[in-house]
C-alpha cells in the first residue's frame, strides 16, 4: 500500500489555505456591502418618515405651549449618527414665516428642536467626505405641502436643488453609496 508524498500533502494544504482565504475576504466584503445597502435604506426610510409625520401632524394640539411646525432629518458627521427631529415654534405666525421664507434664509424662527430618534452608523461604515458643496446636514419638512428645506454642511441657509449623504464601507477596497434629497422632497438612492 502506497501513501501520499510530502509534496502532495503540501500542495493540498496550500490550495486549501488559498481557497479558505478567498472565502474569508469575500465574506467580509459582502458583509460590508450588505451593511451599506441596509444603512442606505434606513436613512432613506427615516427621511420619508419625517415627511410623512409632517403631513399627518398638520392639525395642531390645542393648548400646547409649542406648535409643531414640521419634522426633519439631521446628520451628525462627527458623531457618525443621524436623527429624526421635530421642529417647534411658539406661534402659528412663526411657522408661516418659515414656510414663506425664500432660499437663503435659515432656521432662525425655530424655537425648539426635539430629537425623537437617533441612529448610529454600522461599525463597518463611515460617512464619506465628498469635498463637494452638496453634503446634506438637515432636511426640514413643513406642512401642508410639505414644503422641503435643505441645509448643507458649512452653509446656514436653505438651498434649492439636491443634497446628498455619502456613505462608504471601511472594507478594502471601499465601496460607496449615496442618499439624495431634492428641494421638492424626493428621496433617491
C-alpha positions in Angstrom: 0.0 0.0 0.0 1.4 3.4 -1.0 0.6 6.7 0.8 0.8 10.3 -0.2 4.2 12.0 -0.6 5.1 15.1 1.4 4.9 17.3 -1.7 1.3 16.1 -2.5 0.2 16.8 1.1 1.8 20.3 1.0 0.1 21.1 -2.4 -3.3 20.1 -1.0 -2.8 22.2 2.2 -1.6 25.2 0.2 -4.6 25.0 -2.2 -7.0 24.7 0.8 -5.4 27.7 2.5 -5.8 29.8 -0.7 -9.5 28.8 -1.2 -10.3 29.4 2.5 -8.6 32.8 2.5 -10.5 33.9 -0.6 -13.8 32.9 1.1 -13.0 34.9 4.2 -12.1 38.0 2.2 -15.2 37.6 0.1 -17.3 37.2 3.2 -16.1 40.4 4.9 -16.6 42.4 1.6 -20.1 41.0 1.2 -20.9 41.8 4.8 -19.8 45.4 4.3 -21.8 45.7 1.1 -24.9 44.4 2.8 -24.4 46.8 5.7 -24.0 49.7 3.2 -27.3 48.8 1.5 -29.2 48.4 4.8 -27.9 51.7 6.1 -28.8 53.5 2.8 -32.3 52.1 3.0 -32.6 53.1 6.7 -31.6 56.7 6.0 -34.0 57.0 3.1 -36.8 55.5 5.2 -36.2 57.9 8.0 -36.3 60.9 5.7 -39.5 59.7 4.2 -40.9 59.1 7.7 -40.2 62.7 8.6 -42.1 63.8 5.5 -45.0 61.5 6.4 -45.1 62.8 10.0 -45.2 66.4 8.8 -48.3 65.6 6.6 -50.0 63.6 9.4 -49.4 66.2 12.1 -50.8 69.2 10.2 -53.5 69.7 12.8 -52.0 71.2 15.9 -52.5 70.3 19.6 -54.7 73.0 21.1 -53.3 74.4 24.3 -49.7 73.1 23.8 -47.0 75.7 24.6 -45.2 75.0 21.3 -46.6 74.4 17.9 -45.3 71.6 15.8 -44.1 73.4 12.7 -42.6 70.3 11.0 -40.4 67.3 11.1 -36.9 66.7 9.7 -33.8 64.7 9.5 -30.3 65.7 10.6 -26.8 64.2 10.1 -24.0 64.4 12.6 -20.9 63.6 10.6 -18.5 63.8 13.5 -20.7 61.7 15.8 -21.4 59.1 13.0 -25.1 59.4 13.6 -28.4 60.7 12.1 -31.7 61.6 13.7 -35.4 62.3 13.3 -36.3 65.7 14.7 -39.4 67.7 15.4 -39.3 71.4 14.9 -41.4 73.6 17.2 -42.3 77.3 17.2 -44.2 79.4 19.7 -46.8 80.7 17.3 -48.5 79.9 14.0 -47.2 83.2 12.6 -43.6 82.0 13.1 -44.4 78.7 11.3 -46.0 80.7 8.5 -42.9 82.9 8.3 -40.6 79.8 7.9 -43.0 78.4 5.3 -42.9 81.6 3.2 -39.1 82.1 3.6 -37.1 82.1 0.4 -33.9 80.2 -0.3 -31.0 81.8 1.6 -32.8 82.1 4.9 -32.1 79.8 7.8 -33.7 78.1 10.8 -34.0 81.4 12.7 -37.7 81.1 13.7 -37.4 77.6 15.2 -37.7 77.9 19.0 -37.1 74.2 19.8 -35.7 71.2 18.1 -36.8 67.9 19.7 -34.7 64.8 18.8 -37.2 62.0 18.5 -34.9 59.2 17.4 -31.2 58.8 16.9 -29.3 56.1 15.0 -25.6 55.4 14.7 -23.9 54.1 11.6 -23.0 50.5 11.4 -19.4 49.8 12.6 -18.4 48.8 9.1 -19.4 52.1 7.6 -18.4 55.8 7.6 -19.9 59.0 6.2 -17.7 59.8 3.3 -16.4 63.3 3.0 -17.1 64.2 -0.6 -15.5 67.6 -0.6 -18.4 69.0 -2.6 -20.9 71.6 -1.6 -23.9 69.3 -1.6 -23.4 67.3 1.6 -26.8 67.2 3.4 -26.8 68.3 7.0 -30.5 69.0 7.7 -33.8 68.5 5.9 -36.9 70.2 7.2 -40.5 69.4 6.0 -43.2 72.0 6.8 -46.9 71.2 6.3 -49.3 71.3 4.5 -47.5 70.5 1.2 -45.0 69.6 2.8 -42.5 72.2 1.7 -38.9 71.0 1.8 -36.0 72.9 3.1 -32.4 71.6 2.6 -29.3 72.7 4.5 -25.9 71.6 3.5 -22.7 71.4 5.6 -21.0 74.7 6.0 -24.0 76.8 5.0 -26.6 78.1 7.4 -29.2 78.9 4.8 -31.6 76.8 2.8 -30.7 75.7 -0.7 -32.5 74.7 -3.8 -31.5 71.6 -5.8 -30.3 68.3 -4.4 -28.3 67.5 -1.3 -26.7 64.1 -0.7 -25.4 61.9 2.1 -22.3 60.0 1.1 -21.6 56.6 2.7 -18.7 54.3 2.3 -17.5 50.9 3.7 -14.4 50.5 5.8 -13.5 47.4 3.8 -10.7 47.4 1.2 -11.4 48.5 -1.4 -14.0 50.9 0.0 -17.5 50.9 -1.7 -19.7 54.0 -1.7 -23.3 54.8 -1.8 -25.4 58.0 -1.7 -28.8 59.0 -0.5 -30.1 62.2 -2.1 -33.0 64.6 -1.3 -34.1 67.3 -3.6 -36.0 70.6 -2.9 -39.3 69.0 -3.7 -38.9 66.3 -1.2 -38.0 63.4 -3.4 -35.6 60.8 -1.9 -33.4 58.7 -4.1 -30.5 56.3 -3.7 
